[in-house]
Coordinates of N, CA and C and ligand atoms in Angstrom, one line a residue:
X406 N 234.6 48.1 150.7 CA 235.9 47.9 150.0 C 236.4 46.5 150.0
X407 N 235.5 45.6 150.9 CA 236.1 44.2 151.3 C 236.0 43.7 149.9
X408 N 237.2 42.8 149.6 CA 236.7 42.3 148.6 C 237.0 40.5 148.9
X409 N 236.5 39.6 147.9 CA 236.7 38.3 148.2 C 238.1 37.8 147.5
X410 N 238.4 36.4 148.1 CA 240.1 36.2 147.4 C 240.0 36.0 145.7
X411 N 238.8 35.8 145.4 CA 239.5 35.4 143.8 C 238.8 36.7 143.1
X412 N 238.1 37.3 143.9 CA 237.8 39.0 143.1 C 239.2 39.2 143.0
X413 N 239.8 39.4 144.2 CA 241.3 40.3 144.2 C 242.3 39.3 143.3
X414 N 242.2 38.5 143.2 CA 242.9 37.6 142.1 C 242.8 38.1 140.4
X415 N 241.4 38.4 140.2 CA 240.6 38.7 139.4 C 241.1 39.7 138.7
X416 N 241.3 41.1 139.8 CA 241.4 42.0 139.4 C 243.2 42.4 139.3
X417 N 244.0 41.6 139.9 CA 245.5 41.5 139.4 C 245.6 41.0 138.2
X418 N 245.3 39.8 137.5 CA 245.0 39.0 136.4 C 244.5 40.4 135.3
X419 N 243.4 41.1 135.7 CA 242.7 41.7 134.5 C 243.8 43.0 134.0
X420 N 244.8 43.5 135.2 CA 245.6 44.3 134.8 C 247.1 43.8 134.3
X421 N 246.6 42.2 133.9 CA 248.1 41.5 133.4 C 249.2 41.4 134.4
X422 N 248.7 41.0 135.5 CA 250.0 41.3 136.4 C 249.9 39.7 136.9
X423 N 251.0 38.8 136.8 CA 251.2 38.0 137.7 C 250.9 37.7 139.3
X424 N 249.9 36.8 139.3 CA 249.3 36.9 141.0 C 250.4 36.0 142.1
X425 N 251.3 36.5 142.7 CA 252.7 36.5 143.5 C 251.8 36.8 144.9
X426 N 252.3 35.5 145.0 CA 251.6 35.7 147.2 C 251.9 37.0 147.7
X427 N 252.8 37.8 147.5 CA 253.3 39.1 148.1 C 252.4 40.0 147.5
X428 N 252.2 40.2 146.1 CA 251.1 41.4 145.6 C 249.9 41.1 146.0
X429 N 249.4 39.5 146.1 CA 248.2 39.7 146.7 C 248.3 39.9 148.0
X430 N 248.8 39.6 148.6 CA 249.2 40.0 150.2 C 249.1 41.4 151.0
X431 N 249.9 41.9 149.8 CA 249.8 43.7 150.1 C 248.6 44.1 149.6
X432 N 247.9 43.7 148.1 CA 247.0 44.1 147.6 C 245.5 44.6 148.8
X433 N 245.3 43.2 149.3 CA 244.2 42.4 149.7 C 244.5 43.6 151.3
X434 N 245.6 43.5 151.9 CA 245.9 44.7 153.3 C 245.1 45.9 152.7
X435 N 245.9 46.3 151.9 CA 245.0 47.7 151.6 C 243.5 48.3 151.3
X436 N 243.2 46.9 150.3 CA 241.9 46.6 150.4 C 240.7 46.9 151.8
X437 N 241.6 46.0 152.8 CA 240.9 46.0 154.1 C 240.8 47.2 154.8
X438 N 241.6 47.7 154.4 CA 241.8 49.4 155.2 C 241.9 50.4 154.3
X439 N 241.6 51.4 155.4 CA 241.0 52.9 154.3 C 242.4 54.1 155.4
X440 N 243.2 53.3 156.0 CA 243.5 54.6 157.1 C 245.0 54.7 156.4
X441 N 245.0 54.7 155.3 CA 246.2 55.4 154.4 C 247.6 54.8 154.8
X442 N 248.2 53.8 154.6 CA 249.3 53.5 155.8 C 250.5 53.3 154.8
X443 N 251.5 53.4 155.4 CA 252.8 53.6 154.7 C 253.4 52.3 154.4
X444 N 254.1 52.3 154.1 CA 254.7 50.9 153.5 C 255.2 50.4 155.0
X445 N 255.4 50.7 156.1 CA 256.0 50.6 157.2 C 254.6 49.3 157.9
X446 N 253.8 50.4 157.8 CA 252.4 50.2 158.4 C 251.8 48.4 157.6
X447 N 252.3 48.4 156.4 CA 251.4 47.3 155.7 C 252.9 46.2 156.4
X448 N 253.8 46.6 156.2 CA 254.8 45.2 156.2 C 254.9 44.6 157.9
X449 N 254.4 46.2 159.0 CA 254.1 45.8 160.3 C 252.6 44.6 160.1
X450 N 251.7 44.7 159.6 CA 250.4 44.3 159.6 C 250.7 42.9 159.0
X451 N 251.6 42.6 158.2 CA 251.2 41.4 157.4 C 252.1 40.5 158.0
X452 N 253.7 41.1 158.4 CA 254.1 40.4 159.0 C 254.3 39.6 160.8
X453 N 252.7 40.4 160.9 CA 251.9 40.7 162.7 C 252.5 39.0 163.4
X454 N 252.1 37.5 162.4 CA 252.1 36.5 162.7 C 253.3 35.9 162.7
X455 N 253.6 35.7 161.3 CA 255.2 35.2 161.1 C 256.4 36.2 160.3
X456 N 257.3 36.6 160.1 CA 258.0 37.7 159.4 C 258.1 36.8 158.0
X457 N 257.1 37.2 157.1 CA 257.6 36.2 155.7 C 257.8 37.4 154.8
X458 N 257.5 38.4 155.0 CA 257.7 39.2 154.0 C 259.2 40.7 154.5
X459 N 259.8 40.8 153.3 CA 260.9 41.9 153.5 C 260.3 43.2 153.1
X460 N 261.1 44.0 153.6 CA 260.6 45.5 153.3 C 260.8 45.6 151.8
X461 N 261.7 44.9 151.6 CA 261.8 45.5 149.6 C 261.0 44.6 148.6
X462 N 260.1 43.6 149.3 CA 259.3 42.8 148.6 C 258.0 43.9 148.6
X463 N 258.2 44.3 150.1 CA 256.3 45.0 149.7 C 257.0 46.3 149.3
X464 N 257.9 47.4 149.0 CA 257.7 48.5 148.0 C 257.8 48.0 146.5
X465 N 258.7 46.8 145.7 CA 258.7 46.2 144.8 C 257.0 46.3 144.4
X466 N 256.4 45.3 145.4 CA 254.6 45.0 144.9 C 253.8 46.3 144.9
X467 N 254.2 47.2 145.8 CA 253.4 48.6 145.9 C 253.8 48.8 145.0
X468 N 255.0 49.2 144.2 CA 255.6 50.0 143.3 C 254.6 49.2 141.9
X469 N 254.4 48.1 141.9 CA 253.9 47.4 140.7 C 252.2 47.6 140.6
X470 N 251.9 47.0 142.2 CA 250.2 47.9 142.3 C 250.0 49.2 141.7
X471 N 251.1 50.3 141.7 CA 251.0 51.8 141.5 C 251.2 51.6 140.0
X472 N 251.8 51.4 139.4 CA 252.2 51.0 138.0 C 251.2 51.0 137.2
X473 N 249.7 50.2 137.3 CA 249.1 49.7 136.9 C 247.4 50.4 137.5
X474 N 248.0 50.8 138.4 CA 246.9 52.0 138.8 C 245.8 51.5 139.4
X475 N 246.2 50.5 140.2 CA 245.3 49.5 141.2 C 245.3 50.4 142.8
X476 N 246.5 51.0 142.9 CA 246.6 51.9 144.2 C 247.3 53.0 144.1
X477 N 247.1 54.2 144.5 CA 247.7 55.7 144.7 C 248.7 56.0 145.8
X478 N 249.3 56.7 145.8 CA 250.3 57.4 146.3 C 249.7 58.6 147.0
X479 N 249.7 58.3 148.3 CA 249.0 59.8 149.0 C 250.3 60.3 150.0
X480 N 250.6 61.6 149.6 CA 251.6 62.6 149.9 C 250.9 63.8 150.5
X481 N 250.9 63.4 151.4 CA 250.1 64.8 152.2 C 251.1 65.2 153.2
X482 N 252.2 64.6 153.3 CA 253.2 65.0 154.7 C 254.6 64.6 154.0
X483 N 255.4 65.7 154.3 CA 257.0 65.6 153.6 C 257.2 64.4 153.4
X484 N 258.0 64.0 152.6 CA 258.9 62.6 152.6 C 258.1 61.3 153.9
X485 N 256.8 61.7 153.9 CA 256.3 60.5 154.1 C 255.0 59.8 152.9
X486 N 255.3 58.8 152.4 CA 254.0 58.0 151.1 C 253.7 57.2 151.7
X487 N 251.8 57.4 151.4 CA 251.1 56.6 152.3 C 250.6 56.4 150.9
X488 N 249.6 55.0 151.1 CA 249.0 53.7 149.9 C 247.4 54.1 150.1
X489 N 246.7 54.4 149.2 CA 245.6 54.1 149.1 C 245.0 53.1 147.9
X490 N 244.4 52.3 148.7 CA 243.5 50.9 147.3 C 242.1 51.7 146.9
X491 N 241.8 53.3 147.1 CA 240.3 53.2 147.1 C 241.1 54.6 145.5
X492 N 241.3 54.2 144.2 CA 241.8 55.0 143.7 C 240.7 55.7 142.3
X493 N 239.7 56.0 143.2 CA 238.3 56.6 142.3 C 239.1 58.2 142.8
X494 N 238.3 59.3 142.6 CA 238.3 60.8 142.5 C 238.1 60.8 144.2
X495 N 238.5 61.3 145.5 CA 238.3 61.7 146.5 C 239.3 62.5 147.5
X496 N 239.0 63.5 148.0 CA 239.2 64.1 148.9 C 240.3 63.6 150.1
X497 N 241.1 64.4 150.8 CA 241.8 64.0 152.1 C 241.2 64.8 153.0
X498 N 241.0 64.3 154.2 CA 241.2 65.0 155.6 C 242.5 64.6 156.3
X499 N 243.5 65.5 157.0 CA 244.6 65.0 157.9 C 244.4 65.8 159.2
X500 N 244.7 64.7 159.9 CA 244.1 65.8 161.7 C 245.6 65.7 161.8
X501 N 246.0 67.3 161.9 CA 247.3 67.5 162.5 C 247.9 66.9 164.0
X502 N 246.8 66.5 164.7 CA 247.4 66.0 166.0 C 247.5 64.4 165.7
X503 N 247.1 63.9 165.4 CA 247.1 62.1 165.4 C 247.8 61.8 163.8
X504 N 247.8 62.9 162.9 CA 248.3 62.6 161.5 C 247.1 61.3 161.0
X505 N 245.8 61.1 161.5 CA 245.4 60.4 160.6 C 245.0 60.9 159.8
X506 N 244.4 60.1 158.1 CA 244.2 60.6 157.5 C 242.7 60.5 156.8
X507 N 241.6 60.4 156.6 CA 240.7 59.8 156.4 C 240.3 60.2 155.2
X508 N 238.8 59.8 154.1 CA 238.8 60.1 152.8 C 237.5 60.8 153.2
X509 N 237.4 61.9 152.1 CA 236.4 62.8 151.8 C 235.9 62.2 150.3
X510 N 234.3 62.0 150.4 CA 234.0 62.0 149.3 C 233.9 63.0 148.1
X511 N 234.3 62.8 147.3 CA 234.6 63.9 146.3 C 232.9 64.4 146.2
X512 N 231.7 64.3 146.3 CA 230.7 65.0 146.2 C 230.3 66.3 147.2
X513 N 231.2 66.1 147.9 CA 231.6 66.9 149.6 C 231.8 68.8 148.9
X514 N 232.8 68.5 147.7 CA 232.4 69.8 147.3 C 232.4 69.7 145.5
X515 N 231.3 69.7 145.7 CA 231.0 69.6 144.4 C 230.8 70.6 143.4
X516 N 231.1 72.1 143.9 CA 231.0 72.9 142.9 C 232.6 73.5 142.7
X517 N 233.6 72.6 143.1 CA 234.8 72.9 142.8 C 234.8 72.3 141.5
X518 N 235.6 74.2 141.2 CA 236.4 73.4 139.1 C 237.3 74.6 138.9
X519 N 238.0 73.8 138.0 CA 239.2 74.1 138.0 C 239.2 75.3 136.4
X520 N 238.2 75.7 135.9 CA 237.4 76.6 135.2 C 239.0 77.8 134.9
X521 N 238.7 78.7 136.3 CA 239.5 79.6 136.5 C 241.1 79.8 136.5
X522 N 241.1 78.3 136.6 CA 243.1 78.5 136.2 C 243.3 79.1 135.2
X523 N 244.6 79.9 134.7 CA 244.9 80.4 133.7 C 245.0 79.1 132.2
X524 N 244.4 80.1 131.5 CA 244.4 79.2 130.4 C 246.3 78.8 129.9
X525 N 246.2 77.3 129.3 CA 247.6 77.1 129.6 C 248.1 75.9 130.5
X526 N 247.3 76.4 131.0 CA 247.3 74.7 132.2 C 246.6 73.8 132.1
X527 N 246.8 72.2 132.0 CA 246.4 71.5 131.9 C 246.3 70.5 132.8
X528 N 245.1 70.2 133.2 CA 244.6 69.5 134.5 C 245.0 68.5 134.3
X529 N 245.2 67.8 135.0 CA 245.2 66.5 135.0 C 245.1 65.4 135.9
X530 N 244.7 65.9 137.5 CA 243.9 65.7 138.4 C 243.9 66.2 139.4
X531 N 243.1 66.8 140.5 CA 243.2 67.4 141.8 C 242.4 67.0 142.9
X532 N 243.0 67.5 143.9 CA 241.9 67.0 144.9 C 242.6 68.1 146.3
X533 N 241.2 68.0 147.0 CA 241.3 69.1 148.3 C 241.7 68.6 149.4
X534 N 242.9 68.9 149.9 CA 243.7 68.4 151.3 C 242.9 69.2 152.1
X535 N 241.9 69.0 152.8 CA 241.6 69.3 154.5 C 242.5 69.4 155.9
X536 N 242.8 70.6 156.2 CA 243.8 69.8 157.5 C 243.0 70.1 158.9
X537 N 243.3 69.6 159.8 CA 242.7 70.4 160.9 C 242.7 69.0 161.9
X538 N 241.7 68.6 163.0 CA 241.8 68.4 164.1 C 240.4 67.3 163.9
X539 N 240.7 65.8 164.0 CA 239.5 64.9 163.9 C 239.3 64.6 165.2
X540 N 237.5 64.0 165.2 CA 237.1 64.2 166.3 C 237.6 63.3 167.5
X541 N 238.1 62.6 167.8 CA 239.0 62.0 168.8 C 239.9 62.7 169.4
X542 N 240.2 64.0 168.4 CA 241.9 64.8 169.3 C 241.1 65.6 169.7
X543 N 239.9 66.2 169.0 CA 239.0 67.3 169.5 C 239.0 67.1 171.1
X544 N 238.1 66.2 171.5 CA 237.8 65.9 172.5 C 238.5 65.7 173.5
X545 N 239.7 65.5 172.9 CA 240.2 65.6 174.7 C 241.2 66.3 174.8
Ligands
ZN88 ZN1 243.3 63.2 165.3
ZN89 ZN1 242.1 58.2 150.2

């Protein structure tokens, strides 16, 4: 998922978005990580060295990443949104004891289809929330 700085430049630019230190900043965080993190989580990470960024700068840039469909919205726990940059077809796992959350490849179940819904409904995308216990809480 690593990508280089003027890919991630590249790929702001190709969706017509003005490249602003702050959307590449957030962009390029999520990029680096796959562990689903809330807006809380990216503005702790980026602001780790110096505090340059506000909380309403990075939902502003998330909200414009999301816009444009560069990053998703993962809602797997009440009134908490978590960011994902990896926004192809895939799967969640959530381990109820640590709340992390990790990605299941969508080929994991591949004879899921949505066939059987009542006719009338119209798909328009899904995916299988896993919950249960990853292997770190297992163990001890
Ligand atoms: Zn866990
Ligand atoms: Zn994911």
């Amino acid at each position: 998922m690593a990508k280089k700085a003027d890919e991630i430049i590249n790929v702001l630019k190709a969706k017509g978005l003005r490249v602003t230190p702050q959307r590449y900043a957030v962009y390029a965080n999520l990029l680096s990580r796959n562990d689903h993190p809330t807006a809380e989580n990216i503005l702790t990470d980026l602001n780790k060295d110096a505090p340059t960024l506000s909380q309403a700068t990075i939902y502003l840039s998330l909200q414009t990443l999301r816009d444009v469909g560069l990053i998703r919205e993962v809602l797997l726990q009440e009134g908490v949104c978590r960011y994902d940059a990896n926004v192809s077809p895939h799967h969640h796992f959530r381990c109820n004891c640590c709340g992390k959350i990790e990605d299941i490849p969508w080929e994991t179940f591949s004879n899921l289809s949505v066939d059987k819904l009542r006719s009338g409904l119209k798909v328009d995308h899904y995916e299988v929330i896993v919950q249960g216990e990853c292997n770190s809480c297992c163990e001890t």
